[in-house]
JSON list of C-alpha atoms in Angstrom, two decimals:
[
{"chain": "A", "resi": 1, "resn": "MET", "atom": "CA", "xyz": [33.96, -5.69, -7.61]},
{"chain": "A", "resi": 2, "resn": "LYS", "atom": "CA", "xyz": [37.24, -5.13, -7.62]},
{"chain": "A", "resi": 3, "resn": "THR", "atom": "CA", "xyz": [38.25, -2.96, -11.11]},
{"chain": "A", "resi": 4, "resn": "ARG", "atom": "CA", "xyz": [37.82, 0.78, -12.04]},
{"chain": "A", "resi": 5, "resn": "GLU", "atom": "CA", "xyz": [35.52, -0.25, -14.95]},
{"chain": "A", "resi": 6, "resn": "GLU", "atom": "CA", "xyz": [33.09, -2.13, -13.16]},
{"chain": "A", "resi": 7, "resn": "VAL", "atom": "CA", "xyz": [32.46, 0.43, -10.53]},
{"chain": "A", "resi": 8, "resn": "LEU", "atom": "CA", "xyz": [32.38, 2.96, -13.12]},
{"chain": "A", "resi": 9, "resn": "LYS", "atom": "CA", "xyz": [29.85, 1.07, -15.16]},
{"chain": "A", "resi": 10, "resn": "PHE", "atom": "CA", "xyz": [27.71, 0.48, -11.99]},
{"chain": "A", "resi": 11, "resn": "GLY", "atom": "CA", "xyz": [27.98, 4.40, -10.99]},
{"chain": "A", "resi": 12, "resn": "MET", "atom": "CA", "xyz": [27.26, 5.49, -14.55]},
{"chain": "A", "resi": 13, "resn": "SER", "atom": "CA", "xyz": [23.84, 3.53, -14.41]},
{"chain": "A", "resi": 14, "resn": "PHE", "atom": "CA", "xyz": [22.05, 5.82, -12.30]},
{"chain": "A", "resi": 15, "resn": "LYS", "atom": "CA", "xyz": [20.07, 8.56, -13.56]},
{"chain": "A", "resi": 16, "resn": "ASN", "atom": "CA", "xyz": [21.30, 11.91, -14.76]},
{"chain": "A", "resi": 17, "resn": "VAL", "atom": "CA", "xyz": [24.99, 11.45, -13.85]},
{"chain": "A", "resi": 18, "resn": "TYR", "atom": "CA", "xyz": [28.06, 11.90, -15.58]},
{"chain": "A", "resi": 19, "resn": "GLU", "atom": "CA", "xyz": [31.96, 11.30, -15.10]},
{"chain": "A", "resi": 20, "resn": "GLU", "atom": "CA", "xyz": [34.50, 13.92, -14.80]},
{"chain": "A", "resi": 21, "resn": "LYS", "atom": "CA", "xyz": [38.25, 14.02, -14.13]},
{"chain": "A", "resi": 22, "resn": "PRO", "atom": "CA", "xyz": [38.64, 17.22, -12.45]},
{"chain": "A", "resi": 23, "resn": "PHE", "atom": "CA", "xyz": [42.31, 17.18, -11.16]},
{"chain": "A", "resi": 24, "resn": "HIS", "atom": "CA", "xyz": [44.36, 16.57, -14.28]},
{"chain": "A", "resi": 25, "resn": "ASP", "atom": "CA", "xyz": [45.35, 13.51, -12.91]},
{"chain": "A", "resi": 26, "resn": "PRO", "atom": "CA", "xyz": [43.77, 10.39, -14.73]},
{"chain": "A", "resi": 27, "resn": "ASN", "atom": "CA", "xyz": [43.85, 8.35, -11.07]},
{"chain": "A", "resi": 28, "resn": "TRP", "atom": "CA", "xyz": [40.81, 10.42, -10.07]},
{"chain": "A", "resi": 29, "resn": "GLN", "atom": "CA", "xyz": [37.57, 9.88, -11.61]},
{"chain": "A", "resi": 30, "resn": "LEU", "atom": "CA", "xyz": [34.55, 11.52, -10.09]},
{"chain": "A", "resi": 31, "resn": "ILE", "atom": "CA", "xyz": [30.61, 10.69, -10.89]},
{"chain": "A", "resi": 32, "resn": "ARG", "atom": "CA", "xyz": [28.44, 13.62, -10.37]},
{"chain": "A", "resi": 33, "resn": "VAL", "atom": "CA", "xyz": [24.56, 14.34, -10.61]},
{"chain": "A", "resi": 34, "resn": "LYS", "atom": "CA", "xyz": [23.48, 16.56, -13.33]},
{"chain": "A", "resi": 35, "resn": "GLY", "atom": "CA", "xyz": [22.42, 19.89, -12.15]},
{"chain": "A", "resi": 36, "resn": "SER", "atom": "CA", "xyz": [23.50, 20.28, -8.93]},
{"chain": "A", "resi": 37, "resn": "LYS", "atom": "CA", "xyz": [27.15, 18.92, -10.12]},
{"chain": "A", "resi": 38, "resn": "LYS", "atom": "CA", "xyz": [27.54, 17.20, -6.77]},
{"chain": "A", "resi": 39, "resn": "ALA", "atom": "CA", "xyz": [29.78, 14.07, -6.61]},
{"chain": "A", "resi": 40, "resn": "PHE", "atom": "CA", "xyz": [28.35, 10.88, -4.99]},
{"chain": "A", "resi": 41, "resn": "LEU", "atom": "CA", "xyz": [31.02, 8.40, -6.03]},
{"chain": "A", "resi": 42, "resn": "TRP", "atom": "CA", "xyz": [35.05, 9.21, -6.23]},
{"chain": "A", "resi": 43, "resn": "ILE", "atom": "CA", "xyz": [37.18, 6.47, -7.98]},
{"chain": "A", "resi": 44, "resn": "TYR", "atom": "CA", "xyz": [40.90, 6.29, -7.37]},
{"chain": "A", "resi": 45, "resn": "GLU", "atom": "CA", "xyz": [43.94, 3.76, -6.89]},
{"chain": "A", "resi": 46, "resn": "ARG", "atom": "CA", "xyz": [45.56, 3.92, -3.47]},
{"chain": "A", "resi": 47, "resn": "ASN", "atom": "CA", "xyz": [48.12, 1.40, -2.10]},
{"chain": "A", "resi": 48, "resn": "GLY", "atom": "CA", "xyz": [47.56, -1.15, -5.01]},
{"chain": "A", "resi": 49, "resn": "TYR", "atom": "CA", "xyz": [43.76, -1.20, -4.78]},
{"chain": "A", "resi": 50, "resn": "ILE", "atom": "CA", "xyz": [40.93, 0.58, -6.29]},
{"chain": "A", "resi": 51, "resn": "ASN", "atom": "CA", "xyz": [39.34, 2.89, -3.47]},
{"chain": "A", "resi": 52, "resn": "LEU", "atom": "CA", "xyz": [35.68, 4.54, -3.52]},
{"chain": "A", "resi": 53, "resn": "ASN", "atom": "CA", "xyz": [34.75, 7.46, -1.50]},
{"chain": "A", "resi": 54, "resn": "VAL", "atom": "CA", "xyz": [30.87, 7.61, -0.96]},
{"chain": "A", "resi": 55, "resn": "LYS", "atom": "CA", "xyz": [28.82, 9.70, 1.17]},
{"chain": "A", "resi": 56, "resn": "ALA", "atom": "CA", "xyz": [27.32, 7.95, 4.22]},
{"chain": "A", "resi": 57, "resn": "ASP", "atom": "CA", "xyz": [24.25, 8.60, 6.43]},
{"chain": "A", "resi": 58, "resn": "PRO", "atom": "CA", "xyz": [25.37, 9.13, 9.80]},
{"chain": "A", "resi": 59, "resn": "GLU", "atom": "CA", "xyz": [23.05, 6.23, 10.78]},
{"chain": "A", "resi": 60, "resn": "TRP", "atom": "CA", "xyz": [24.82, 4.04, 8.46]},
{"chain": "A", "resi": 61, "resn": "ARG", "atom": "CA", "xyz": [28.39, 5.44, 8.69]},
{"chain": "A", "resi": 62, "resn": "ASP", "atom": "CA", "xyz": [29.84, 3.65, 11.36]},
{"chain": "A", "resi": 63, "resn": "PHE", "atom": "CA", "xyz": [27.75, 0.50, 10.88]},
{"chain": "A", "resi": 64, "resn": "TRP", "atom": "CA", "xyz": [29.75, 0.01, 7.42]},
{"chain": "A", "resi": 65, "resn": "ARG", "atom": "CA", "xyz": [32.87, 0.91, 9.48]},
{"chain": "A", "resi": 66, "resn": "SER", "atom": "CA", "xyz": [32.33, -1.85, 11.85]},
{"chain": "A", "resi": 67, "resn": "ALA", "atom": "CA", "xyz": [30.88, -4.32, 9.66]},
{"chain": "A", "resi": 68, "resn": "TYR", "atom": "CA", "xyz": [33.90, -4.14, 7.20]},
{"chain": "A", "resi": 69, "resn": "GLU", "atom": "CA", "xyz": [37.93, -3.52, 7.93]},
{"chain": "A", "resi": 70, "resn": "SER", "atom": "CA", "xyz": [38.10, -2.37, 4.37]},
{"chain": "A", "resi": 71, "resn": "VAL", "atom": "CA", "xyz": [35.51, 0.51, 4.89]},
{"chain": "A", "resi": 72, "resn": "THR", "atom": "CA", "xyz": [37.25, 3.47, 6.67]},
{"chain": "A", "resi": 73, "resn": "ALA", "atom": "CA", "xyz": [36.76, 7.14, 7.47]},
{"chain": "A", "resi": 74, "resn": "GLY", "atom": "CA", "xyz": [36.73, 9.25, 4.07]},
{"chain": "A", "resi": 75, "resn": "TYR", "atom": "CA", "xyz": [40.18, 9.81, 2.54]},
{"chain": "A", "resi": 76, "resn": "HIS", "atom": "CA", "xyz": [40.54, 13.17, 1.98]},
{"chain": "A", "resi": 77, "resn": "GLN", "atom": "CA", "xyz": [36.97, 14.21, 2.88]},
{"chain": "A", "resi": 78, "resn": "ASN", "atom": "CA", "xyz": [35.08, 15.25, 5.56]},
{"chain": "A", "resi": 79, "resn": "LYS", "atom": "CA", "xyz": [35.29, 12.01, 7.61]},
{"chain": "A", "resi": 80, "resn": "GLU", "atom": "CA", "xyz": [31.63, 12.68, 9.48]},
{"chain": "A", "resi": 81, "resn": "HIS", "atom": "CA", "xyz": [30.11, 12.27, 5.95]},
{"chain": "A", "resi": 82, "resn": "TRP", "atom": "CA", "xyz": [32.15, 10.19, 4.04]},
{"chain": "A", "resi": 83, "resn": "ASN", "atom": "CA", "xyz": [33.57, 6.65, 3.75]},
{"chain": "A", "resi": 84, "resn": "THR", "atom": "CA", "xyz": [36.14, 4.89, 1.83]},
{"chain": "A", "resi": 85, "resn": "ILE", "atom": "CA", "xyz": [35.74, 1.59, 0.58]},
{"chain": "A", "resi": 86, "resn": "ILE", "atom": "CA", "xyz": [38.84, -0.57, -0.35]},
{"chain": "A", "resi": 87, "resn": "LEU", "atom": "CA", "xyz": [38.24, -2.99, -3.21]},
{"chain": "A", "resi": 88, "resn": "ASP", "atom": "CA", "xyz": [40.37, -5.73, -1.71]},
{"chain": "A", "resi": 89, "resn": "GLY", "atom": "CA", "xyz": [37.65, -8.56, -2.16]},
{"chain": "A", "resi": 90, "resn": "SER", "atom": "CA", "xyz": [36.64, -8.78, 1.17]},
{"chain": "A", "resi": 91, "resn": "ILE", "atom": "CA", "xyz": [33.07, -6.93, 0.89]},
{"chain": "A", "resi": 92, "resn": "PRO", "atom": "CA", "xyz": [30.37, -8.56, -1.16]},
{"chain": "A", "resi": 93, "resn": "ASP", "atom": "CA", "xyz": [29.30, -6.88, -4.48]},
{"chain": "A", "resi": 94, "resn": "LYS", "atom": "CA", "xyz": [25.68, -6.24, -3.15]},
{"chain": "A", "resi": 95, "resn": "ASP", "atom": "CA", "xyz": [26.85, -4.32, -0.19]},
{"chain": "A", "resi": 96, "resn": "ILE", "atom": "CA", "xyz": [29.40, -2.02, -2.09]},
{"chain": "A", "resi": 97, "resn": "LYS", "atom": "CA", "xyz": [26.35, -1.23, -4.65]},
{"chain": "A", "resi": 98, "resn": "ARG", "atom": "CA", "xyz": [24.38, -0.65, -1.78]},
{"chain": "A", "resi": 99, "resn": "MET", "atom": "CA", "xyz": [26.72, 1.88, -0.07]},
{"chain": "A", "resi": 100, "resn": "ILE", "atom": "CA", "xyz": [26.94, 3.73, -3.72]},
{"chain": "A", "resi": 101, "resn": "ALA", "atom": "CA", "xyz": [23.62, 3.67, -3.93]},
{"chain": "A", "resi": 102, "resn": "GLU", "atom": "CA", "xyz": [22.86, 5.18, -0.60]},
{"chain": "A", "resi": 103, "resn": "SER", "atom": "CA", "xyz": [25.62, 7.78, -1.57]},
{"chain": "A", "resi": 104, "resn": "TYR", "atom": "CA", "xyz": [23.47, 8.82, -4.70]},
{"chain": "A", "resi": 105, "resn": "ASP", "atom": "CA", "xyz": [20.23, 9.16, -2.92]},
{"chain": "A", "resi": 106, "resn": "LEU", "atom": "CA", "xyz": [22.03, 11.32, -0.29]},
{"chain": "A", "resi": 107, "resn": "ILE", "atom": "CA", "xyz": [23.22, 13.74, -2.73]},
{"chain": "A", "resi": 108, "resn": "THR", "atom": "CA", "xyz": [20.17, 13.25, -5.08]},
{"chain": "A", "resi": 109, "resn": "ASP", "atom": "CA", "xyz": [17.52, 13.94, -2.14]},
{"chain": "A", "resi": 110, "resn": "SER", "atom": "CA", "xyz": [15.17, 11.73, -4.33]},
{"chain": "A", "resi": 111, "resn": "PRO", "atom": "CA", "xyz": [11.39, 11.47, -3.49]},
{"chain": "A", "resi": 112, "resn": "THR", "atom": "CA", "xyz": [12.24, 7.80, -2.54]},
{"chain": "A", "resi": 113, "resn": "LYS", "atom": "CA", "xyz": [14.57, 8.86, 0.23]},
{"chain": "A", "resi": 114, "resn": "ARG", "atom": "CA", "xyz": [11.75, 11.66, 1.36]},
{"chain": "A", "resi": 115, "resn": "ILE", "atom": "CA", "xyz": [9.36, 8.88, 1.86]},
{"chain": "A", "resi": 116, "resn": "TYR", "atom": "CA", "xyz": [11.48, 6.66, 3.92]},
{"chain": "A", "resi": 117, "resn": "GLU", "atom": "CA", "xyz": [12.51, 9.47, 6.12]},
{"chain": "A", "resi": 118, "resn": "ALA", "atom": "CA", "xyz": [8.51, 10.27, 6.26]},
{"chain": "A", "resi": 119, "resn": "VAL", "atom": "CA", "xyz": [7.95, 6.75, 7.44]},
{"chain": "A", "resi": 120, "resn": "LYS", "atom": "CA", "xyz": [10.47, 6.65, 9.80]},
{"chain": "A", "resi": 121, "resn": "ARG", "atom": "CA", "xyz": [8.86, 9.50, 11.66]},
{"chain": "A", "resi": 122, "resn": "ILE", "atom": "CA", "xyz": [5.48, 7.55, 12.39]},
{"chain": "A", "resi": 123, "resn": "PRO", "atom": "CA", "xyz": [5.46, 7.15, 15.97]},
{"chain": "A", "resi": 124, "resn": "LYS", "atom": "CA", "xyz": [5.23, 3.48, 17.41]},
{"chain": "A", "resi": 125, "resn": "GLY", "atom": "CA", "xyz": [1.41, 2.66, 18.27]},
{"chain": "A", "resi": 126, "resn": "HIS", "atom": "CA", "xyz": [0.31, 4.86, 15.28]},
{"chain": "A", "resi": 127, "resn": "VAL", "atom": "CA", "xyz": [-0.26, 4.48, 11.70]},
{"chain": "A", "resi": 128, "resn": "ALA", "atom": "CA", "xyz": [-0.37, 6.75, 8.76]},
{"chain": "A", "resi": 129, "resn": "THR", "atom": "CA", "xyz": [-2.20, 6.48, 5.12]},
{"chain": "A", "resi": 130, "resn": "TYR", "atom": "CA", "xyz": [-0.35, 6.44, 1.95]},
{"chain": "A", "resi": 131, "resn": "GLY", "atom": "CA", "xyz": [-1.60, 10.12, 1.53]},
{"chain": "A", "resi": 132, "resn": "LYS", "atom": "CA", "xyz": [-0.61, 11.38, 4.95]},
{"chain": "A", "resi": 133, "resn": "VAL", "atom": "CA", "xyz": [3.06, 9.81, 4.12]},
{"chain": "A", "resi": 134, "resn": "ALA", "atom": "CA", "xyz": [2.98, 11.54, 0.79]},
{"chain": "A", "resi": 135, "resn": "GLU", "atom": "CA", "xyz": [2.20, 14.92, 2.56]},
{"chain": "A", "resi": 136, "resn": "MET", "atom": "CA", "xyz": [4.84, 14.13, 5.07]},
{"chain": "A", "resi": 137, "resn": "ALA", "atom": "CA", "xyz": [7.41, 13.75, 2.37]},
{"chain": "A", "resi": 138, "resn": "GLY", "atom": "CA", "xyz": [6.67, 16.99, 0.80]},
{"chain": "A", "resi": 139, "resn": "ASN", "atom": "CA", "xyz": [4.11, 16.13, -2.01]},
{"chain": "A", "resi": 140, "resn": "PRO", "atom": "CA", "xyz": [0.46, 15.30, -1.26]},
{"chain": "A", "resi": 141, "resn": "LYS", "atom": "CA", "xyz": [-0.23, 13.82, -4.75]},
{"chain": "A", "resi": 142, "resn": "MET", "atom": "CA", "xyz": [2.59, 11.07, -4.72]},
{"chain": "A", "resi": 143, "resn": "SER", "atom": "CA", "xyz": [0.49, 8.59, -2.97]},
{"chain": "A", "resi": 144, "resn": "ARG", "atom": "CA", "xyz": [1.26, 6.09, -5.43]},
{"chain": "A", "resi": 145, "resn": "ALA", "atom": "CA", "xyz": [4.84, 6.49, -5.34]},
{"chain": "A", "resi": 146, "resn": "VAL", "atom": "CA", "xyz": [4.47, 5.85, -1.61]},
{"chain": "A", "resi": 147, "resn": "GLY", "atom": "CA", "xyz": [3.19, 2.45, -2.23]},
{"chain": "A", "resi": 148, "resn": "ASN", "atom": "CA", "xyz": [5.87, 1.71, -4.75]},
{"chain": "A", "resi": 149, "resn": "ALA", "atom": "CA", "xyz": [8.56, 3.03, -2.50]},
{"chain": "A", "resi": 150, "resn": "LEU", "atom": "CA", "xyz": [7.32, 1.03, 0.30]},
{"chain": "A", "resi": 151, "resn": "HIS", "atom": "CA", "xyz": [6.95, -2.38, -1.88]},
{"chain": "A", "resi": 152, "resn": "LYS", "atom": "CA", "xyz": [10.80, -1.92, -2.48]},
{"chain": "A", "resi": 153, "resn": "ASN", "atom": "CA", "xyz": [11.77, -1.08, 1.01]},
{"chain": "A", "resi": 154, "resn": "PRO", "atom": "CA", "xyz": [15.44, -1.68, 1.28]},
{"chain": "A", "resi": 155, "resn": "ASP", "atom": "CA", "xyz": [15.82, -1.94, 5.09]},
{"chain": "A", "resi": 156, "resn": "PRO", "atom": "CA", "xyz": [12.36, -2.87, 6.66]},
{"chain": "A", "resi": 157, "resn": "GLU", "atom": "CA", "xyz": [13.83, -3.34, 10.06]},
{"chain": "A", "resi": 158, "resn": "HIS", "atom": "CA", "xyz": [14.69, 0.79, 10.30]},
{"chain": "A", "resi": 159, "resn": "ILE", "atom": "CA", "xyz": [11.95, 1.74, 7.88]},
{"chain": "A", "resi": 160, "resn": "PRO", "atom": "CA", "xyz": [8.57, 0.56, 9.42]},
{"chain": "A", "resi": 161, "resn": "CYS", "atom": "CA", "xyz": [6.30, 0.16, 6.39]},
{"chain": "A", "resi": 162, "resn": "PHE", "atom": "CA", "xyz": [3.93, -1.68, 8.58]},
{"chain": "A", "resi": 163, "resn": "ARG", "atom": "CA", "xyz": [2.80, 1.16, 9.91]},
{"chain": "A", "resi": 164, "resn": "VAL", "atom": "CA", "xyz": [1.14, 2.56, 6.61]},
{"chain": "A", "resi": 165, "resn": "VAL", "atom": "CA", "xyz": [-2.29, 1.62, 5.70]},
{"chain": "A", "resi": 166, "resn": "ASN", "atom": "CA", "xyz": [-4.69, 3.11, 2.79]},
{"chain": "A", "resi": 167, "resn": "SER", "atom": "CA", "xyz": [-7.33, 5.91, 3.47]},
{"chain": "A", "resi": 168, "resn": "LYS", "atom": "CA", "xyz": [-9.73, 3.39, 4.98]},
{"chain": "A", "resi": 169, "resn": "GLY", "atom": "CA", "xyz": [-7.46, 2.13, 7.42]},
{"chain": "A", "resi": 170, "resn": "GLU", "atom": "CA", "xyz": [-7.08, -1.05, 5.80]},
{"chain": "A", "resi": 171, "resn": "LEU", "atom": "CA", "xyz": [-3.91, -3.18, 5.65]},
{"chain": "A", "resi": 172, "resn": "ALA", "atom": "CA", "xyz": [-1.88, -3.79, 2.54]},
{"chain": "A", "resi": 173, "resn": "GLY", "atom": "CA", "xyz": [-3.51, -7.29, 1.08]},
{"chain": "A", "resi": 174, "resn": "ALA", "atom": "CA", "xyz": [0.04, -7.85, -0.80]},
{"chain": "A", "resi": 175, "resn": "PHE", "atom": "CA", "xyz": [1.98, -6.72, 2.13]},
{"chain": "A", "resi": 176, "resn": "ALA", "atom": "CA", "xyz": [5.69, -7.10, 0.73]},
{"chain": "A", "resi": 177, "resn": "PHE", "atom": "CA", "xyz": [7.30, -8.49, 3.89]},
{"chain": "A", "resi": 178, "resn": "GLY", "atom": "CA", "xyz": [4.97, -11.74, 4.40]},
{"chain": "A", "resi": 179, "resn": "GLY", "atom": "CA", "xyz": [1.47, -10.62, 3.40]},
{"chain": "A", "resi": 180, "resn": "GLY", "atom": "CA", "xyz": [-1.29, -9.02, 5.29]},
{"chain": "A", "resi": 181, "resn": "GLY", "atom": "CA", "xyz": [-1.07, -11.45, 8.25]},
{"chain": "A", "resi": 182, "resn": "ALA", "atom": "CA", "xyz": [2.55, -10.22, 8.88]},
{"chain": "A", "resi": 183, "resn": "GLN", "atom": "CA", "xyz": [1.27, -6.72, 8.90]},
{"chain": "A", "resi": 184, "resn": "ALA", "atom": "CA", "xyz": [-1.41, -7.28, 11.14]},
{"chain": "A", "resi": 185, "resn": "LYS", "atom": "CA", "xyz": [1.12, -9.13, 13.74]},
{"chain": "A", "resi": 186, "resn": "LEU", "atom": "CA", "xyz": [3.62, -6.03, 13.41]},
{"chain": "A", "resi": 187, "resn": "LEU", "atom": "CA", "xyz": [1.00, -3.73, 14.21]},
{"chain": "A", "resi": 188, "resn": "GLU", "atom": "CA", "xyz": [-0.61, -5.64, 17.23]},
{"chain": "A", "resi": 189, "resn": "ALA", "atom": "CA", "xyz": [3.02, -5.94, 18.48]},
{"chain": "A", "resi": 190, "resn": "ASP", "atom": "CA", "xyz": [3.29, -2.20, 17.93]},
{"chain": "A", "resi": 191, "resn": "GLY", "atom": "CA", "xyz": [0.06, -1.74, 20.13]},
{"chain": "A", "resi": 192, "resn": "VAL", "atom": "CA", "xyz": [-2.29, -1.01, 17.39]},
{"chain": "A", "resi": 193, "resn": "GLU", "atom": "CA", "xyz": [-5.66, -2.93, 17.24]},
{"chain": "A", "resi": 194, "resn": "VAL", "atom": "CA", "xyz": [-6.25, -4.78, 13.91]},
{"chain": "A", "resi": 195, "resn": "VAL", "atom": "CA", "xyz": [-10.17, -5.69, 13.39]},
{"chain": "A", "resi": 196, "resn": "ASN", "atom": "CA", "xyz": [-11.04, -7.72, 10.47]},
{"chain": "A", "resi": 197, "resn": "GLY", "atom": "CA", "xyz": [-8.21, -6.15, 8.61]},
{"chain": "A", "resi": 198, "resn": "LYS", "atom": "CA", "xyz": [-8.46, -2.82, 9.30]},
{"chain": "A", "resi": 199, "resn": "VAL", "atom": "CA", "xyz": [-7.25, 0.03, 11.91]},
{"chain": "A", "resi": 200, "resn": "ASP", "atom": "CA", "xyz": [-9.25, 2.77, 13.47]},
{"chain": "A", "resi": 201, "resn": "LEU", "atom": "CA", "xyz": [-7.87, 5.75, 11.96]},
{"chain": "A", "resi": 202, "resn": "LYS", "atom": "CA", "xyz": [-9.43, 8.25, 14.51]},
{"chain": "A", "resi": 203, "resn": "LYS", "atom": "CA", "xyz": [-7.78, 6.19, 17.45]},
{"chain": "A", "resi": 204, "resn": "TYR", "atom": "CA", "xyz": [-4.14, 5.21, 15.86]},
{"chain": "A", "resi": 205, "resn": "GLY", "atom": "CA", "xyz": [-3.85, 7.75, 12.62]},
{"chain": "A", "resi": 206, "resn": "ILE", "atom": "CA", "xyz": [-1.55, 10.58, 13.04]}
]
């Protein structure tokens, strides 16, 4: 991904977004979210390369800057919350897209993001049901959305979806990251006893 056109096409693929050129300068293009009008992607040319400004979670901001020399503190923006991506060909497309998607999630505060944040709060040595995670994410009725979100977990190392079980304490038969056996091993390593594919919610539930 090196061109303005490629970035614009990907940026416009997100839900409820629109393009704006606010500075009477064709070099600057912003992609904003409808409703809040917040920008999650800035596109401009600088020093011969297309640059992107994206919002970054503080937990990931420094990771991306250390992973790639072409990711720097946000140009002309709050350097605590924004990164600049220089499209010089050194960053794989998948990581550019991931950084843009992370920016969109931060701006939109999507239900999926709230679910992942809730799962991060399940303490080591404990489990939570889908319903409990939904409640922690602000909507007790979205248990099914919890299952869908965890099945697509983009970062299982930091979002411990193995700590989520059903309302009976049963493990996921189709655990997305290695099957039910893998979930049991992760729970046991975490200090949670698994008996016949189940966890005692009275003992380990939150």
